[in-house]
Amino acid sequence: MSVSRQQKETASTAERGPRARTRKLMLETATRLMQSGITPSVSEVAEAAEVSRATAYRYFPSQAALVHAVVDEALGPILDWSSDSPNARTRVADLLATAMPRIDEFEATFKAALKLSLDQWAQRQAGTLGNEPLFKRGHRIDLLECVTAPLQGTVPRESRERLAQALSLVFGIEVLIVLKDIWGLTSEGAQSVAEWAAKALVDAAIRQAESKA
């Protein structure tokens, strides 16, 4: 269905209108708070942004929705990543080269989001979560399926899925927690180890498939 010039102009105006500005203000405020190590509630962001709570909840009906929006903003170019390379090793190296510096830049934001996920898990285990929507994480699944796509035809589907699952252990904020916080590596060192491990996993999957051929 074609979109008229008037419809495009209306949509563009809406994106620049008061609603868009208020939403942007809330996201910027939430990002600032999360970059300082806080996992804010919708009410806390509303207060910091000097927006009424009623208005804030119209944009973000739950803490999970708010944090999810902030995380998507922080991920930025990672969400748009794709590769046409026919080589899985090249793809995973390119993904990590794109993603790890961005994750490092917004390290505190991603750690705050991880804290929310862990807090909700604890509340769910204790039966105290109530009706609060869950904060769900899962962008890496689609990205890593793209990484393993070149192996179709040479590596069985079950092995490709296992490889993607294994690669998820060396991609994301958890990698920085282990390599920087525990091992004391620099950001560059952490990225180097992650790339080495990812390529080793790809090679292992290929060798295993070849040995069973």
Coordinates of N, CA and C in Angstrom, one line a residue, residues 7-116:
Q7 N 0.4 11.8 4.3 CA 0.6 10.9 5.4 C 2.0 10.9 5.9
K8 N 3.0 11.0 5.0 CA 4.4 11.1 5.4 C 4.6 12.3 6.2
E9 N 4.1 13.5 5.8 CA 4.3 14.7 6.5 C 3.7 14.7 7.8
T10 N 2.5 14.0 7.9 CA 1.8 13.9 9.2 C 2.6 13.0 10.2
A11 N 3.1 11.9 9.7 CA 4.0 11.0 10.5 C 5.2 11.8 11.0
S12 N 5.8 12.5 10.0 CA 7.1 13.2 10.4 C 6.8 14.3 11.4
T13 N 5.7 15.0 11.3 CA 5.3 16.0 12.3 C 5.1 15.4 13.7
A14 N 4.4 14.2 13.7 CA 4.1 13.5 14.9 C 5.4 13.1 15.6
E15 N 6.4 12.6 14.8 CA 7.7 12.2 15.4 C 8.4 13.4 16.0
R16 N 8.1 14.6 15.5 CA 8.8 15.8 16.1 C 7.9 16.6 17.1
G17 N 6.7 16.1 17.3 CA 5.8 16.8 18.1 C 6.0 16.6 19.6
P18 N 5.1 17.2 20.4 CA 5.3 17.1 21.9 C 5.4 15.7 22.5
R19 N 4.6 14.8 21.9 CA 4.7 13.4 22.4 C 6.1 12.8 22.2
A20 N 6.7 13.1 21.0 CA 8.0 12.6 20.7 C 9.0 13.2 21.6
R21 N 8.9 14.5 21.9 CA 9.8 15.2 22.7 C 9.8 14.7 24.2
T22 N 8.5 14.5 24.7 CA 8.4 14.0 26.0 C 9.0 12.6 26.2
R23 N 8.7 11.7 25.2 CA 9.3 10.4 25.2 C 10.8 10.4 25.2
K24 N 11.3 11.3 24.3 CA 12.8 11.4 24.2 C 13.4 11.9 25.5
L25 N 12.7 12.9 26.2 CA 13.2 13.4 27.5 C 13.2 12.3 28.5
M26 N 12.2 11.4 28.5 CA 12.1 10.4 29.5 C 13.2 9.3 29.2
L27 N 13.4 9.0 28.0 CA 14.5 8.0 27.6 C 15.9 8.6 28.0
E28 N 16.1 9.8 27.7 CA 17.4 10.4 28.0 C 17.6 10.5 29.5
T29 N 16.6 10.8 30.3 CA 16.7 10.8 31.7 C 16.9 9.4 32.3
A30 N 16.2 8.4 31.8 CA 16.3 7.1 32.2 C 17.7 6.6 31.9
T31 N 18.2 6.9 30.7 CA 19.6 6.5 30.3 C 20.6 7.1 31.3
R32 N 20.5 8.4 31.6 CA 21.4 9.1 32.5 C 21.4 8.4 33.9
L33 N 20.2 8.0 34.4 CA 20.1 7.4 35.7 C 20.8 6.0 35.6
M34 N 20.5 5.2 34.5 CA 21.1 3.9 34.4 C 22.6 3.9 34.2
Q35 N 23.1 4.9 33.5 CA 24.5 5.1 33.3 C 25.2 5.4 34.6
S36 N 24.4 5.9 35.6 CA 25.0 6.2 36.9 C 24.9 4.9 37.9
G37 N 24.3 3.8 37.3 CA 24.2 2.6 38.1 C 22.9 2.4 38.7
I38 N 21.9 3.2 38.4 CA 20.5 3.0 39.0 C 19.6 2.3 38.0
T39 N 18.8 1.5 38.6 CA 17.7 0.9 37.7 C 16.4 1.5 38.1
P40 N 16.0 2.6 37.5 CA 14.9 3.5 38.0 C 13.6 2.9 37.7
S41 N 12.6 3.3 38.5 CA 11.2 3.0 38.3 C 10.7 4.1 37.3
V42 N 9.5 3.9 36.8 CA 8.8 4.9 36.0 C 8.6 6.2 36.8
S43 N 8.2 6.0 38.0 CA 8.0 7.2 38.8 C 9.2 8.0 39.1
E44 N 10.3 7.3 39.3 CA 11.6 8.0 39.5 C 12.1 8.7 38.3
V45 N 11.9 8.1 37.1 CA 12.2 8.8 35.9 C 11.3 10.0 35.7
A46 N 10.0 9.9 36.0 CA 9.1 11.0 35.9 C 9.5 12.2 36.7
E47 N 9.9 11.9 38.0 CA 10.3 12.9 38.9 C 11.6 13.6 38.4
A48 N 12.6 12.8 38.0 CA 13.8 13.4 37.5 C 13.7 14.2 36.2
A49 N 12.7 13.8 35.4 CA 12.5 14.5 34.1 C 11.5 15.6 34.3
E50 N 10.9 15.7 35.5 CA 9.9 16.7 35.8 C 8.7 16.6 34.9
V51 N 8.2 15.3 34.8 CA 7.0 14.9 34.0 C 6.1 14.3 35.0
S52 N 4.8 14.5 34.8 CA 3.8 13.9 35.8 C 3.8 12.4 35.7
R53 N 3.5 11.8 36.8 CA 3.5 10.3 36.8 C 2.5 9.8 35.8
A54 N 1.4 10.4 35.7 CA 0.3 10.0 34.8 C 0.8 10.0 33.4
T55 N 1.5 11.1 33.0 CA 2.1 11.2 31.7 C 3.1 10.1 31.4
A56 N 4.0 9.9 32.4 CA 5.1 9.0 32.3 C 4.5 7.6 32.0
Y57 N 3.5 7.2 32.8 CA 2.9 5.8 32.6 C 2.2 5.6 31.3
R58 N 1.8 6.7 30.7 CA 1.2 6.6 29.4 C 2.2 6.2 28.3
Y59 N 3.4 6.7 28.5 CA 4.5 6.3 27.6 C 5.1 4.9 27.9
F60 N 5.3 4.7 29.2 CA 5.9 3.4 29.7 C 5.1 2.9 30.8
P61 N 4.2 1.9 30.6 CA 3.3 1.4 31.6 C 3.9 0.6 32.7
S62 N 5.2 0.2 32.5 CA 5.9 -0.6 33.5 C 7.4 -0.3 33.5
Q63 N 8.0 -0.7 34.6 CA 9.5 -0.5 34.6 C 10.1 -1.4 33.5
A64 N 9.6 -2.5 33.3 CA 10.1 -3.4 32.2 C 10.1 -2.7 30.9
A65 N 8.9 -2.1 30.6 CA 8.8 -1.4 29.3 C 9.8 -0.3 29.2
L66 N 10.0 0.5 30.2 CA 10.9 1.6 30.3 C 12.3 1.1 30.0
V67 N 12.8 0.1 30.8 CA 14.1 -0.4 30.7 C 14.4 -1.0 29.3
H68 N 13.4 -1.7 28.8 CA 13.5 -2.3 27.5 C 13.7 -1.2 26.4
A69 N 13.0 -0.1 26.5 CA 13.2 1.0 25.5 C 14.6 1.6 25.7
V70 N 15.1 1.8 26.9 CA 16.4 2.3 27.1 C 17.5 1.4 26.5
V71 N 17.3 0.1 26.8 CA 18.3 -0.9 26.3 C 18.3 -0.9 24.7
D72 N 17.1 -0.8 24.1 CA 17.1 -0.7 22.7 C 17.8 0.5 22.1
E73 N 17.7 1.6 22.8 CA 18.4 2.9 22.4 C 19.9 2.7 22.6
A74 N 20.3 2.0 23.7 CA 21.7 1.8 24.0 C 22.3 0.9 23.0
L75 N 21.6 -0.1 22.6 CA 22.1 -1.1 21.6 C 22.3 -0.4 20.2
G76 N 21.5 0.5 19.9 CA 21.7 1.3 18.7 C 22.0 0.5 17.4
P77 N 23.3 0.7 16.9 CA 23.6 0.0 15.6 C 23.7 -1.5 15.7
I78 N 23.8 -2.0 16.9 CA 23.9 -3.5 17.1 C 22.6 -4.1 16.6
L79 N 21.5 -3.5 16.8 CA 20.2 -4.1 16.3 C 20.1 -4.1 14.8
D80 N 20.8 -3.2 14.2 CA 20.8 -3.1 12.7 C 21.9 -3.9 12.0
W81 N 22.7 -4.6 12.8 CA 23.8 -5.4 12.3 C 23.3 -6.5 11.4
S82 N 24.0 -6.7 10.3 CA 23.8 -7.9 9.4 C 25.0 -8.1 8.6
S83 N 25.2 -9.3 8.0 CA 26.4 -9.6 7.3 C 26.0 -10.5 6.1
D84 N 26.6 -10.3 5.0 CA 26.5 -11.1 3.8 C 27.7 -12.0 3.6
S85 N 28.6 -12.0 4.5 CA 29.8 -12.8 4.4 C 29.4 -14.3 4.4
P86 N 30.0 -15.1 3.5 CA 29.7 -16.6 3.5 C 30.5 -17.3 4.5
N87 N 31.2 -16.6 5.4 CA 32.1 -17.3 6.4 C 31.6 -16.9 7.8
A88 N 31.3 -18.0 8.6 CA 30.8 -17.7 9.9 C 31.8 -17.1 10.8
R89 N 33.1 -17.5 10.7 CA 34.2 -16.9 11.5 C 34.2 -15.4 11.2
T90 N 34.1 -15.0 9.9 CA 34.1 -13.6 9.6 C 32.9 -12.8 10.2
R91 N 31.8 -13.5 10.1 CA 30.6 -12.9 10.6 C 30.6 -12.6 12.1
V92 N 31.1 -13.6 12.9 CA 31.1 -13.5 14.3 C 32.2 -12.4 14.7
A93 N 33.3 -12.3 14.0 CA 34.3 -11.3 14.3 C 33.7 -9.9 14.0
D94 N 33.0 -9.8 12.9 CA 32.4 -8.5 12.6 C 31.3 -8.1 13.6
L95 N 30.5 -9.1 14.0 CA 29.5 -8.8 15.0 C 30.1 -8.3 16.3
L96 N 31.1 -9.0 16.8 CA 31.8 -8.5 18.0 C 32.5 -7.2 17.9
A97 N 33.1 -7.0 16.7 CA 33.7 -5.7 16.5 C 32.7 -4.5 16.5
T98 N 31.5 -4.8 16.1 CA 30.4 -3.8 16.1 C 29.9 -3.6 17.5
A99 N 29.6 -4.8 18.1 CA 28.8 -4.8 19.3 C 29.6 -4.5 20.6
M100 N 30.8 -5.0 20.8 CA 31.5 -4.9 22.0 C 31.9 -3.5 22.4
P101 N 32.3 -2.6 21.5 CA 32.6 -1.3 21.9 C 31.3 -0.5 22.4
R102 N 30.2 -0.8 21.7 CA 28.9 -0.2 22.1 C 28.5 -0.7 23.5
I103 N 28.6 -2.0 23.7 CA 28.2 -2.5 25.0 C 29.1 -2.0 26.1
D104 N 30.4 -1.8 25.8 CA 31.4 -1.2 26.7 C 31.0 0.3 27.0
E105 N 30.6 1.0 26.0 CA 30.2 2.4 26.2 C 29.0 2.5 27.1
F106 N 28.0 1.6 27.0 CA 26.8 1.7 27.8 C 26.8 0.6 28.9
E107 N 28.0 0.3 29.4 CA 28.2 -0.9 30.3 C 27.3 -0.7 31.5
A108 N 27.2 0.5 32.1 CA 26.4 0.7 33.3 C 24.9 0.5 33.0
T109 N 24.5 0.9 31.8 CA 23.1 0.8 31.4 C 22.7 -0.7 31.3
F110 N 23.6 -1.5 30.6 CA 23.3 -2.9 30.5 C 23.4 -3.7 31.8
K111 N 24.3 -3.2 32.7 CA 24.3 -3.8 34.0 C 23.1 -3.5 34.8
A112 N 22.6 -2.3 34.7 CA 21.3 -2.0 35.4 C 20.2 -2.8 34.9
A113 N 20.2 -3.0 33.5 CA 19.1 -3.9 33.0 C 19.2 -5.3 33.4
L114 N 20.5 -5.8 33.5 CA 20.7 -7.1 34.0 C 20.3 -7.3 35.5
K115 N 20.5 -6.2 36.2 CA 20.1 -6.2 37.6 C 18.6 -6.3 37.7
L116 N 17.8 -5.6 36.9 CA 16.4 -5.7 36.9 C 16.0 -7.2 36.6

